[in-house]
Tab-separated table of C-alpha atoms and ligand atoms in Angstrom:
chain	number	residue	atom	x	y	z
A	1	MET	CA	-5.823	-20.450	17.173
A	2	ALA	CA	-3.418	-17.672	18.143
A	3	LYS	CA	-4.905	-14.216	17.911
A	4	TYR	CA	-1.549	-12.461	17.677
A	5	PHE	CA	1.842	-13.397	16.303
A	6	GLN	CA	3.722	-11.480	19.018
A	7	GLU	CA	1.213	-10.425	21.635
A	8	GLU	CA	3.722	-8.851	24.040
A	9	ILE	CA	4.807	-6.400	21.346
A	10	GLU	CA	1.571	-5.960	19.394
A	11	CYS	CA	-0.415	-5.225	22.567
A	12	ALA	CA	2.348	-3.482	24.584
A	13	PRO	CA	1.323	-0.477	26.696
A	14	ARG	CA	1.884	2.841	24.894
A	15	GLU	CA	4.600	3.941	27.360
A	16	ARG	CA	6.574	0.807	26.627
A	17	ILE	CA	6.327	1.343	22.885
A	18	ARG	CA	7.426	4.939	23.310
A	19	ALA	CA	10.410	3.990	25.485
A	20	MET	CA	11.443	1.362	22.972
A	21	GLN	CA	11.180	3.876	20.117
A	22	ASP	CA	13.225	6.514	21.997
A	23	GLU	CA	16.041	4.095	22.587
A	24	LYS	CA	16.039	2.677	19.055
A	25	LEU	CA	15.884	6.156	17.524
A	26	ARG	CA	18.996	7.345	19.399
A	27	LYS	CA	20.876	4.279	18.224
A	28	GLN	CA	19.623	4.508	14.647
A	29	VAL	CA	20.510	8.204	14.273
A	30	ARG	CA	24.045	7.457	15.417
A	31	HIS	CA	24.282	4.479	13.027
A	32	VAL	CA	23.238	6.642	10.092
A	33	TRP	CA	25.454	9.584	11.124
A	34	GLU	CA	28.469	7.318	11.289
A	35	ASN	CA	27.816	5.278	8.172
A	36	VAL	CA	25.874	7.349	5.649
A	37	PRO	CA	27.843	10.447	4.541
A	38	TYR	CA	24.900	11.518	2.345
A	39	TYR	CA	22.533	11.847	5.301
A	40	ARG	CA	25.227	13.170	7.654
A	41	LYS	CA	25.734	16.049	5.237
A	42	LYS	CA	21.982	16.753	5.296
A	43	MET	CA	22.095	16.778	9.089
A	44	GLU	CA	25.092	19.102	9.120
A	45	GLU	CA	23.334	21.462	6.721
A	46	LYS	CA	20.447	21.607	9.187
A	47	GLY	CA	22.829	22.020	12.118
A	48	VAL	CA	21.755	18.797	13.858
A	49	THR	CA	24.016	16.189	15.458
A	50	PRO	CA	23.099	12.874	17.116
A	51	GLU	CA	23.359	14.624	20.525
A	52	ASP	CA	20.305	16.709	19.605
A	53	ILE	CA	18.119	13.625	19.249
A	54	SER	CA	17.391	12.156	22.645
A	55	SER	CA	13.800	11.002	22.078
A	56	THR	CA	11.039	10.776	19.497
A	57	SER	CA	9.961	14.326	20.417
A	58	ASP	CA	13.186	15.512	18.762
A	59	LEU	CA	12.325	13.771	15.516
A	60	HIS	CA	11.168	17.003	13.846
A	61	LYS	CA	14.739	18.334	14.031
A	62	LEU	CA	15.968	15.734	11.525
A	63	PRO	CA	15.997	16.453	7.783
A	64	PHE	CA	13.569	14.649	5.478
A	65	LEU	CA	14.516	12.143	2.834
A	66	SER	CA	12.553	12.043	-0.384
A	67	LYS	CA	12.404	9.865	-3.456
A	68	ALA	CA	14.690	12.422	-5.130
A	69	ASP	CA	17.351	11.721	-2.478
A	70	LEU	CA	17.055	8.007	-3.184
A	71	ARG	CA	17.617	8.655	-6.858
A	72	ASN	CA	20.539	11.017	-6.210
A	73	ALA	CA	22.177	8.480	-3.953
A	74	TYR	CA	21.556	5.547	-6.340
A	75	PRO	CA	22.801	2.855	-5.998
A	76	TYR	CA	24.933	2.769	-2.840
A	77	GLY	CA	24.727	6.288	-1.407
A	78	LEU	CA	22.321	5.429	1.414
A	79	LEU	CA	23.751	2.033	2.237
A	80	ALA	CA	24.669	1.983	5.941
A	81	CYS	CA	26.596	-1.258	6.262
A	82	PRO	CA	29.264	-3.134	4.304
A	83	LEU	CA	27.936	-4.795	1.169
A	84	LYS	CA	29.218	-8.138	2.454
A	85	ASP	CA	26.578	-7.967	5.220
A	86	CYS	CA	23.742	-7.533	2.698
A	87	VAL	CA	21.891	-10.593	1.455
A	88	ARG	CA	19.293	-9.163	-0.949
A	89	ILE	CA	17.967	-6.162	-2.795
A	90	HIS	CA	14.467	-5.221	-3.853
A	91	SER	CA	13.427	-2.449	-6.138
A	92	THR	CA	10.274	-0.333	-6.407
A	93	SER	CA	7.848	-1.052	-9.183
A	94	GLY	CA	8.663	2.353	-10.607
A	95	THR	CA	5.036	3.490	-10.646
A	96	THR	CA	6.223	7.065	-10.490
A	97	GLY	CA	9.539	7.215	-12.271
A	98	LYS	CA	13.002	5.683	-12.004
A	99	ARG	CA	13.333	2.657	-9.776
A	100	VAL	CA	15.018	2.850	-6.408
A	101	ILE	CA	16.936	0.026	-4.769
A	102	ALA	CA	16.681	-1.049	-1.140
A	103	PHE	CA	19.232	-3.335	0.549
A	104	TYR	CA	18.613	-5.886	3.283
A	105	THR	CA	20.769	-7.764	5.786
A	106	GLN	CA	19.506	-11.131	7.012
A	107	ALA	CA	18.272	-9.415	10.193
A	108	ASP	CA	16.384	-6.872	8.062
A	109	ILE	CA	14.687	-9.705	6.162
A	110	ASP	CA	13.792	-11.486	9.419
A	111	MET	CA	12.256	-8.326	10.853
A	112	TRP	CA	10.231	-7.796	7.682
A	113	SER	CA	9.018	-11.427	7.654
A	114	GLU	CA	7.935	-10.982	11.262
A	115	CYS	CA	5.846	-7.959	10.263
A	116	ALA	CA	4.198	-9.901	7.436
A	117	ALA	CA	3.601	-12.817	9.833
A	118	ARG	CA	1.732	-10.454	12.175
A	119	ALA	CA	-0.493	-9.527	9.222
A	120	ILE	CA	-1.230	-13.160	8.341
A	121	VAL	CA	-2.105	-14.056	11.939
A	122	ALA	CA	-4.296	-10.935	12.189
A	123	ALA	CA	-6.181	-12.243	9.133
A	124	GLY	CA	-6.827	-15.499	10.990
A	125	GLY	CA	-3.859	-17.430	9.586
A	126	GLY	CA	-2.044	-20.247	11.379
A	127	PRO	CA	0.108	-23.322	10.657
A	128	GLU	CA	-2.903	-25.257	9.361
A	129	ASP	CA	-3.559	-22.713	6.599
A	130	VAL	CA	-2.677	-22.922	2.922
A	131	CYS	CA	-1.467	-19.521	1.840
A	132	GLN	CA	-1.430	-18.827	-1.891
A	133	ILE	CA	0.826	-15.927	-2.772
A	134	SER	CA	-0.186	-14.401	-6.083
A	135	TYR	CA	1.829	-11.232	-5.666
A	136	GLY	CA	4.707	-11.035	-8.098
A	137	TYR	CA	7.980	-12.600	-6.949
A	138	GLY	CA	11.180	-10.899	-7.987
A	139	LEU	CA	12.360	-7.347	-7.531
A	140	PHE	CA	8.869	-6.355	-6.357
A	141	THR	CA	8.507	-6.771	-2.581
A	142	GLY	CA	4.986	-8.241	-2.646
A	143	GLY	CA	5.799	-11.912	-3.262
A	144	ALA	CA	8.914	-12.109	-1.104
A	145	GLY	CA	7.299	-10.195	1.770
A	146	LEU	CA	4.220	-12.368	2.208
A	147	ASP	CA	6.293	-15.476	1.461
A	148	GLY	CA	8.559	-14.653	4.415
A	149	GLY	CA	5.538	-14.051	6.639
A	150	SER	CA	3.808	-17.250	5.553
A	151	HIS	CA	6.915	-19.295	6.363
A	152	LYS	CA	7.249	-17.658	9.796
A	153	VAL	CA	3.630	-18.489	10.605
A	154	GLY	CA	4.130	-22.027	9.315
A	155	CYS	CA	1.407	-21.980	6.663
A	156	LEU	CA	1.761	-24.239	3.651
A	157	THR	CA	3.070	-21.610	1.248
A	158	VAL	CA	1.986	-21.821	-2.402
A	159	PRO	CA	4.262	-19.412	-4.290
A	160	THR	CA	2.281	-19.092	-7.517
A	161	SER	CA	3.500	-15.515	-8.097
A	162	SER	CA	1.314	-13.327	-10.326
A	163	GLY	CA	-0.296	-14.186	-13.650
A	164	ASN	CA	-1.488	-17.377	-15.346
A	165	THR	CA	-5.006	-17.277	-13.997
A	166	ASP	CA	-5.858	-20.854	-15.024
A	167	ARG	CA	-2.962	-22.158	-12.982
A	168	GLN	CA	-3.881	-19.894	-10.051
A	169	ILE	CA	-7.385	-21.328	-10.023
A	170	MET	CA	-6.131	-24.890	-10.332
A	171	PHE	CA	-3.856	-24.601	-7.273
A	172	LEU	CA	-6.415	-22.615	-5.339
A	173	MET	CA	-9.090	-25.275	-5.800
A	174	ASP	CA	-6.892	-28.423	-5.749
A	175	LEU	CA	-4.834	-27.451	-2.695
A	176	LYS	CA	-7.802	-25.769	-0.993
A	177	ALA	CA	-6.022	-22.507	-0.365
A	178	THR	CA	-7.511	-20.726	2.640
A	179	ILE	CA	-5.620	-17.419	2.387
A	180	LEU	CA	-4.975	-15.494	-0.814
A	181	CYS	CA	-2.364	-12.730	-1.018
A	182	CYS	CA	-2.294	-10.438	-4.075
A	183	THR	CA	-3.168	-6.944	-5.247
A	184	PRO	CA	-6.849	-6.054	-4.788
A	185	SER	CA	-7.220	-5.546	-8.532
A	186	TYR	CA	-5.961	-9.063	-9.166
A	187	ALA	CA	-8.226	-10.441	-6.428
A	188	ALA	CA	-11.174	-8.829	-8.188
A	189	TYR	CA	-10.055	-10.342	-11.483
A	190	LEU	CA	-9.612	-13.805	-9.963
A	191	GLY	CA	-13.084	-13.493	-8.446
A	192	GLU	CA	-14.511	-12.584	-11.831
A	193	SER	CA	-12.693	-15.515	-13.480
A	194	LEU	CA	-13.898	-17.990	-10.851
A	195	LYS	CA	-17.459	-16.758	-11.297
A	196	GLU	CA	-17.165	-17.184	-15.064
A	197	ARG	CA	-16.085	-20.778	-14.564
A	198	GLY	CA	-19.239	-21.365	-12.557
A	199	TYR	CA	-17.807	-21.313	-9.015
A	200	LYS	CA	-20.029	-19.829	-6.331
A	201	PRO	CA	-18.539	-18.177	-3.230
A	202	GLU	CA	-19.377	-21.269	-1.170
A	203	ASP	CA	-17.409	-23.513	-3.574
A	204	ILE	CA	-14.246	-21.508	-3.014
A	205	PRO	CA	-12.111	-22.789	-0.083
A	206	LEU	CA	-10.649	-19.360	0.748
A	207	LYS	CA	-11.509	-17.744	4.083
A	208	ALA	CA	-9.367	-14.617	3.946
A	209	GLY	CA	-7.434	-12.416	1.563
A	210	ILE	CA	-4.538	-10.069	2.270
A	211	PHE	CA	-4.604	-7.424	-0.396
A	212	GLY	CA	-2.452	-4.336	-0.787
A	213	ALA	CA	0.255	-2.546	-2.774
A	214	GLU	CA	-2.279	-0.160	-4.313
A	215	PRO	CA	-5.202	1.939	-3.125
A	216	TRP	CA	-8.632	0.288	-3.062
A	217	SER	CA	-11.965	1.454	-1.773
A	218	GLU	CA	-14.319	0.033	0.858
A	219	GLU	CA	-16.771	-0.634	-1.955
A	220	MET	CA	-14.200	-2.717	-3.782
A	221	ARG	CA	-13.537	-4.602	-0.548
A	222	ARG	CA	-17.205	-5.522	-0.191
A	223	ASP	CA	-17.320	-6.632	-3.782
A	224	ILE	CA	-14.293	-8.935	-3.456
A	225	GLU	CA	-15.539	-10.301	-0.133
A	226	GLN	CA	-18.837	-11.265	-1.733
A	227	THR	CA	-17.460	-12.837	-4.894
A	228	LEU	CA	-14.811	-14.900	-3.122
A	229	GLY	CA	-16.796	-15.519	0.071
A	230	ILE	CA	-13.959	-14.264	2.282
A	231	LYS	CA	-12.948	-11.528	4.670
A	232	ALA	CA	-10.576	-9.175	2.865
A	233	TYR	CA	-7.755	-7.492	4.805
A	234	ASP	CA	-5.693	-4.532	3.739
A	235	ILE	CA	-1.897	-4.508	3.999
A	236	TYR	CA	0.414	-1.571	3.400
A	237	GLY	CA	4.094	-1.217	2.771
A	238	LEU	CA	6.724	0.273	0.564
A	239	THR	CA	10.059	-0.949	-0.702
A	240	GLU	CA	11.985	1.958	0.766
A	241	ILE	CA	10.867	1.028	4.297
A	242	SER	CA	10.918	-2.781	3.752
A	243	GLY	CA	7.828	-3.971	1.863
A	244	PRO	CA	4.298	-5.185	2.648
A	245	GLY	CA	3.691	-5.453	6.389
A	246	VAL	CA	4.729	-1.977	7.469
A	247	ALA	CA	1.060	-1.822	8.473
A	248	PHE	CA	-1.736	-4.381	8.389
A	249	GLU	CA	-5.394	-4.667	9.127
A	250	CYS	CA	-6.869	-6.596	12.056
A	251	SER	CA	-10.332	-8.188	12.264
A	252	ALA	CA	-11.842	-4.837	13.298
A	253	GLN	CA	-11.113	-3.565	9.740
A	254	GLN	CA	-10.877	-0.037	11.095
A	255	GLY	CA	-7.500	1.017	9.778
A	256	MET	CA	-4.107	-0.682	9.591
A	257	HIS	CA	-1.867	-1.094	12.639
A	258	ILE	CA	1.608	0.236	11.913
A	259	ASN	CA	4.366	-1.958	13.374
A	260	GLU	CA	5.562	0.811	15.640
A	261	ASP	CA	8.323	-1.167	17.294
A	262	HIS	CA	10.091	-1.062	13.914
A	263	PHE	CA	8.712	1.999	12.144
A	264	LEU	CA	8.183	5.450	13.576
A	265	VAL	CA	5.422	7.329	11.783
A	266	GLU	CA	4.420	10.972	11.457
A	267	THR	CA	1.991	12.860	9.258
A	268	ILE	CA	3.162	16.185	7.854
A	269	ASP	CA	1.732	19.015	5.832
A	270	PRO	CA	3.107	18.196	2.354
A	271	ASP	CA	3.550	21.889	1.548
A	272	THR	CA	5.196	23.217	4.719
A	273	GLY	CA	6.751	20.009	6.100
A	274	GLU	CA	5.225	20.744	9.500
A	275	THR	CA	4.236	17.825	11.722
A	276	LEU	CA	0.465	17.558	12.012
A	277	PRO	CA	-1.571	16.582	15.057
A	278	GLU	CA	-2.977	13.045	15.169
A	279	GLY	CA	-6.171	12.695	13.180
A	280	THR	CA	-5.312	15.392	10.635
A	281	GLN	CA	-4.911	14.243	7.068
A	282	GLY	CA	-1.361	14.600	5.775
A	283	GLU	CA	1.608	12.919	4.136
A	284	LEU	CA	2.968	9.826	5.861
A	285	VAL	CA	6.607	9.994	6.906
A	286	PHE	CA	8.460	6.919	8.185
A	287	THR	CA	11.664	6.421	10.133
A	288	SER	CA	12.926	2.867	10.207
A	289	LEU	CA	14.111	2.087	13.721
A	290	ASP	CA	15.743	-1.280	13.183
A	291	LYS	CA	16.950	-1.646	9.651
A	292	ALA	CA	20.701	-2.033	9.395
A	293	ALA	CA	21.374	-1.940	5.648
A	294	PHE	CA	19.011	0.746	4.417
A	295	PRO	CA	17.784	2.757	7.394
A	296	LEU	CA	15.810	5.724	6.144
A	297	LEU	CA	15.139	8.568	8.561
A	298	ARG	CA	12.033	10.708	8.005
A	299	TYR	CA	11.268	9.288	4.567
A	300	ARG	CA	8.450	11.138	2.816
A	301	THR	CA	6.143	8.543	1.274
A	302	ARG	CA	3.844	11.008	-0.541
A	303	ASP	CA	0.982	8.795	0.644
A	304	ILE	CA	-1.841	10.901	2.018
A	305	CYS	CA	-3.675	9.572	5.040
A	306	THR	CA	-4.701	9.999	8.692
A	307	LEU	CA	-3.505	8.305	11.889
A	308	THR	CA	-5.352	7.361	15.052
A	309	ARG	CA	-4.225	6.094	18.459
A	310	GLU	CA	-7.786	5.435	19.645
A	311	PRO	CA	-7.872	1.994	21.285
A	312	CYS	CA	-8.757	-0.812	18.852
A	313	SER	CA	-11.177	-3.597	19.738
A	314	CYS	CA	-8.614	-6.225	18.675
A	315	GLY	CA	-6.386	-5.370	21.639
A	316	ARG	CA	-3.434	-4.185	19.590
A	317	THR	CA	-2.019	-0.875	20.807
A	318	HIS	CA	-0.054	0.180	17.746
A	319	VAL	CA	-1.213	3.312	15.933
A	320	ARG	CA	-3.581	2.803	13.010
A	321	MET	CA	-3.463	4.436	9.588
A	322	ALA	CA	-6.578	4.899	7.482
A	323	LYS	CA	-6.595	3.632	3.905
A	324	PRO	CA	-4.262	5.941	1.994
A	325	LYS	CA	-6.269	8.253	-0.229
A	326	GLY	CA	-3.640	7.953	-2.901
A	327	ARG	CA	-0.282	9.602	-3.208
A	328	SER	CA	0.173	13.329	-3.147
A	329	ASP	CA	1.656	12.863	-6.609
A	330	ASP	CA	-1.221	10.579	-7.654
A	331	MET	CA	-3.442	13.507	-7.124
A	332	LEU	CA	-4.603	14.742	-10.478
A	333	ILE	CA	-5.193	18.369	-11.082
A	334	ILE	CA	-7.915	18.529	-13.687
A	335	ARG	CA	-9.129	21.962	-14.738
A	336	GLY	CA	-7.588	23.265	-11.536
A	337	VAL	CA	-9.450	20.842	-9.296
A	338	ASN	CA	-7.703	18.253	-7.114
A	339	VAL	CA	-8.946	14.774	-7.928
A	340	PHE	CA	-7.893	11.482	-6.339
A	341	PRO	CA	-8.579	8.358	-8.424
A	342	SER	CA	-9.937	6.739	-5.228
A	343	GLN	CA	-12.832	9.247	-5.209
A	344	ILE	CA	-13.765	8.205	-8.725
A	345	GLU	CA	-13.593	4.545	-7.770
A	346	THR	CA	-15.979	5.111	-4.859
A	347	VAL	CA	-18.566	6.701	-7.150
A	348	LEU	CA	-18.236	3.899	-9.699
A	349	MET	CA	-18.661	1.166	-7.130
A	350	ASN	CA	-21.620	2.946	-5.531
A	351	ASN	CA	-23.260	2.893	-8.952
A	352	GLY	CA	-22.819	-0.858	-9.246
A	353	TYR	CA	-19.774	-0.973	-11.537
A	354	ALA	CA	-16.809	-3.280	-10.892
A	355	ALA	CA	-13.364	-1.777	-10.461
A	356	ASN	CA	-12.488	-1.980	-14.142
A	357	TYR	CA	-12.017	1.579	-15.217
A	358	GLN	CA	-9.579	4.084	-16.653
A	359	ILE	CA	-9.238	7.786	-16.184
A	360	ILE	CA	-8.031	9.440	-19.351
A	361	ILE	CA	-6.887	13.027	-19.290
A	362	GLY	CA	-5.850	15.145	-22.222
A	363	ARG	CA	-5.618	18.779	-23.238
A	364	VAL	CA	-7.362	20.508	-26.123
A	365	ASN	CA	-7.083	24.275	-26.694
A	366	ASN	CA	-5.510	24.744	-23.260
A	367	THR	CA	-8.417	23.053	-21.522
A	368	ASP	CA	-8.170	19.694	-19.816
A	369	THR	CA	-10.298	16.885	-21.154
A	370	PHE	CA	-11.422	14.354	-18.592
A	371	GLU	CA	-12.844	10.992	-19.517
A	372	VAL	CA	-13.847	8.128	-17.274
A	373	LYS	CA	-14.020	4.875	-19.163
A	374	VAL	CA	-15.772	2.116	-17.288
A	375	GLU	CA	-16.870	-1.390	-18.071
A	376	MET	CA	-20.497	-2.320	-17.699
A	377	THR	CA	-21.121	-5.532	-15.789
A	378	PRO	CA	-22.731	-8.377	-17.783
A	379	ASP	CA	-26.112	-7.626	-16.094
A	380	MET	CA	-25.966	-4.002	-17.219
A	381	PHE	CA	-24.868	-4.740	-20.741
A	382	THR	CA	-27.729	-4.075	-23.144
A	383	ASP	CA	-28.471	-2.812	-26.657
A	384	ASN	CA	-31.016	-0.372	-25.331
A	385	VAL	CA	-29.470	3.013	-26.074
A	386	GLY	CA	-31.916	4.838	-23.826
A	387	GLU	CA	-30.977	2.714	-20.854
A	388	ILE	CA	-27.263	3.226	-21.447
A	389	ASP	CA	-27.799	6.983	-21.779
A	390	GLU	CA	-29.590	7.003	-18.447
A	391	ARG	CA	-26.750	5.140	-16.757
A	392	ARG	CA	-24.242	7.513	-18.272
A	393	LYS	CA	-26.128	10.525	-17.002
A	394	ALA	CA	-26.541	9.107	-13.477
A	395	LEU	CA	-22.812	8.418	-13.274
A	396	SER	CA	-21.908	11.796	-14.661
A	397	ASP	CA	-24.124	13.557	-12.075
A	398	ASP	CA	-22.670	11.583	-9.179
A	399	LEU	CA	-19.106	12.262	-10.301
A	400	LYS	CA	-19.871	15.948	-10.640
A	401	ALA	CA	-21.315	15.966	-7.115
A	402	MET	CA	-18.204	14.259	-5.713
A	403	LEU	CA	-15.505	16.115	-7.659
A	404	GLY	CA	-17.057	19.401	-8.655
A	405	ILE	CA	-16.122	18.911	-12.322
A	406	LYS	CA	-17.775	17.138	-15.184
A	407	ALA	CA	-16.330	14.043	-16.828
A	408	ARG	CA	-17.122	12.476	-20.170
A	409	ILE	CA	-18.355	8.974	-19.425
A	410	SER	CA	-17.647	6.061	-21.749
A	411	LEU	CA	-19.497	2.896	-20.869
A	412	VAL	CA	-17.762	-0.005	-22.554
A	413	ALA	CA	-18.491	-3.710	-22.939
A	414	PRO	CA	-17.558	-6.138	-20.157
A	415	LYS	CA	-13.892	-7.284	-20.306
A	416	SER	CA	-12.814	-4.645	-22.808
A	417	ILE	CA	-10.351	-2.922	-20.461
A	418	THR	CA	-7.006	-4.729	-20.140
A	419	ARG	CA	-6.550	-6.516	-16.788
A	420	SER	CA	-3.429	-6.140	-14.710
A	421	GLU	CA	-1.756	-8.945	-12.794
A	422	GLY	CA	0.029	-6.572	-10.456
A	423	LYS	CA	-0.769	-2.979	-9.734
A	424	ALA	CA	-3.587	-1.729	-11.968
A	425	VAL	CA	-2.915	1.094	-14.442
A	426	ARG	CA	-5.892	3.368	-13.931
A	427	VAL	CA	-4.720	6.784	-15.025
A	428	ILE	CA	-3.642	7.723	-18.523
A	429	ASP	CA	-2.505	11.310	-18.587
A	430	ASN	CA	-1.900	12.437	-22.172
A	431	ARG	CA	-1.236	16.067	-21.277
A	432	LYS	CA	2.262	17.144	-22.152
A	433	LEU	CA	2.784	19.603	-19.318
B	501	ADP	P1	6.297	2.148	-6.286
B	501	ADP	O1	6.449	3.449	-5.575
B	501	ADP	O2	7.166	2.034	-7.465
B	501	ADP	O3	4.870	1.738	-6.543
B	501	ADP	P2	6.314	0.088	-4.184
B	501	ADP	O4	6.006	-1.160	-4.886
B	501	ADP	O5	7.262	0.023	-3.066
B	501	ADP	O6	6.868	1.096	-5.226
B	501	ADP	O7	4.931	0.686	-3.711
B	501	ADP	C1	4.709	1.362	-2.491
B	501	ADP	C2	3.519	2.242	-2.617
B	501	ADP	O8	2.340	1.481	-2.937
B	501	ADP	C3	3.143	2.953	-1.337
B	501	ADP	O9	3.910	4.107	-1.129
B	501	ADP	C4	1.679	3.274	-1.581
B	501	ADP	O10	1.523	4.403	-2.397
B	501	ADP	C5	1.191	2.083	-2.353
B	501	ADP	N1	0.530	1.138	-1.443
B	501	ADP	C6	1.054	0.042	-0.869
B	501	ADP	N2	0.133	-0.599	-0.116
B	501	ADP	C7	-1.007	0.116	-0.201
B	501	ADP	C8	-2.324	-0.025	0.361
B	501	ADP	N3	-2.653	-1.038	1.142
B	501	ADP	N4	-3.229	0.928	0.055
B	501	ADP	C9	-2.910	1.969	-0.741
B	501	ADP	N5	-1.710	2.144	-1.305
B	501	ADP	C10	-0.766	1.229	-1.038
B	502	ZN	ZN1	-6.976	-3.683	15.689
């Protein structure tokens, strides 16, 4: 079985990757300058011309693009080629406000499928595999992205899309799906549903899962791996830059390799915009080196994470990103303290809870209220008030130790929090600020 989809690129020496990036960057900057008046104006305001960008070390001279720019330029303002050359659009799920639209030429789609194919092969996929894609199909990039990758690899693709859990389970078991692609929260839900129907991990034909589109913790990974009897791989992407497959995990499970031949990455200080040294936590910024229709330069993702170029045991040479800690705008400020939902999830999972929880924030008399509502597992569920009180206290102490602030804990019955088929809704902020 092939270990890589494109070994010569995925394992290329660093100097070769760098040379390739330098050349593509020069070309891409010129393409944008000539075809995107919106970005050209931003460059002019900063006093930069394409002549100033001769290699990736000049990247910092270019202006940033943000989600606000994408909204200002909606719908066609950042399009860099004639509409007749475009074959598709996708749109963000709008987790954080108005949707944005990204355009693709056929070459853009092919490049993206190639990236997703690398992810599937890294998860042990090959032509003999049955790949069930339970990410939503449609405007969301999840379904289409993995679908393209699965076709490139030559798997038997089962495009179930999201939802209809009974049907998911029927296809999964009847067609003996070996690879499952969906959001981690849906994977956890499917696992729970299979367990309820009496399936043990060894009855489930799956060997691997490719889960992404939302943050998930190592603890959640272990949980899903156990319930489904699989190895679970992370995959990262965003609509603005293409979709899932911008970065993917290899068997080492030590961070996700970013497809550096197509995407140039930096981490910056979100407050000052300064480029940070490798290994320092900051906001991820991407420059797409190949995209023709919607080539974003220095796009600020608001995802907070760290990068490493330490050699990886899998042999791939592309830079790795750690699991994003959440978005800089996902970060909650509760009673003045910065809180990432991922920190809360880690504490919950360490205390034996499944990832079915909600964080509810409100404001009473100018003070923030902070409630963590979490489902007990069936084994924990009991009528013994003393036992529940003890659990509540243990959780409250651990959360306080992790976050520095106290939360009100509500332990609720199993299955009482609504499940999501796509990205989970974990934060309910009722403060009108
Ligand atoms: P929206 O911004 O509306 O959610 P997208 O569907 O394009 O639009 O989502 C992209 C975002 O999803 C990323 O910027 C990131 O915050 C999140 N994301 C995607 N994959 C992962 C992952 N593997 N881990 C954590 N977050 C992820
Ligand atoms: Zn690796």
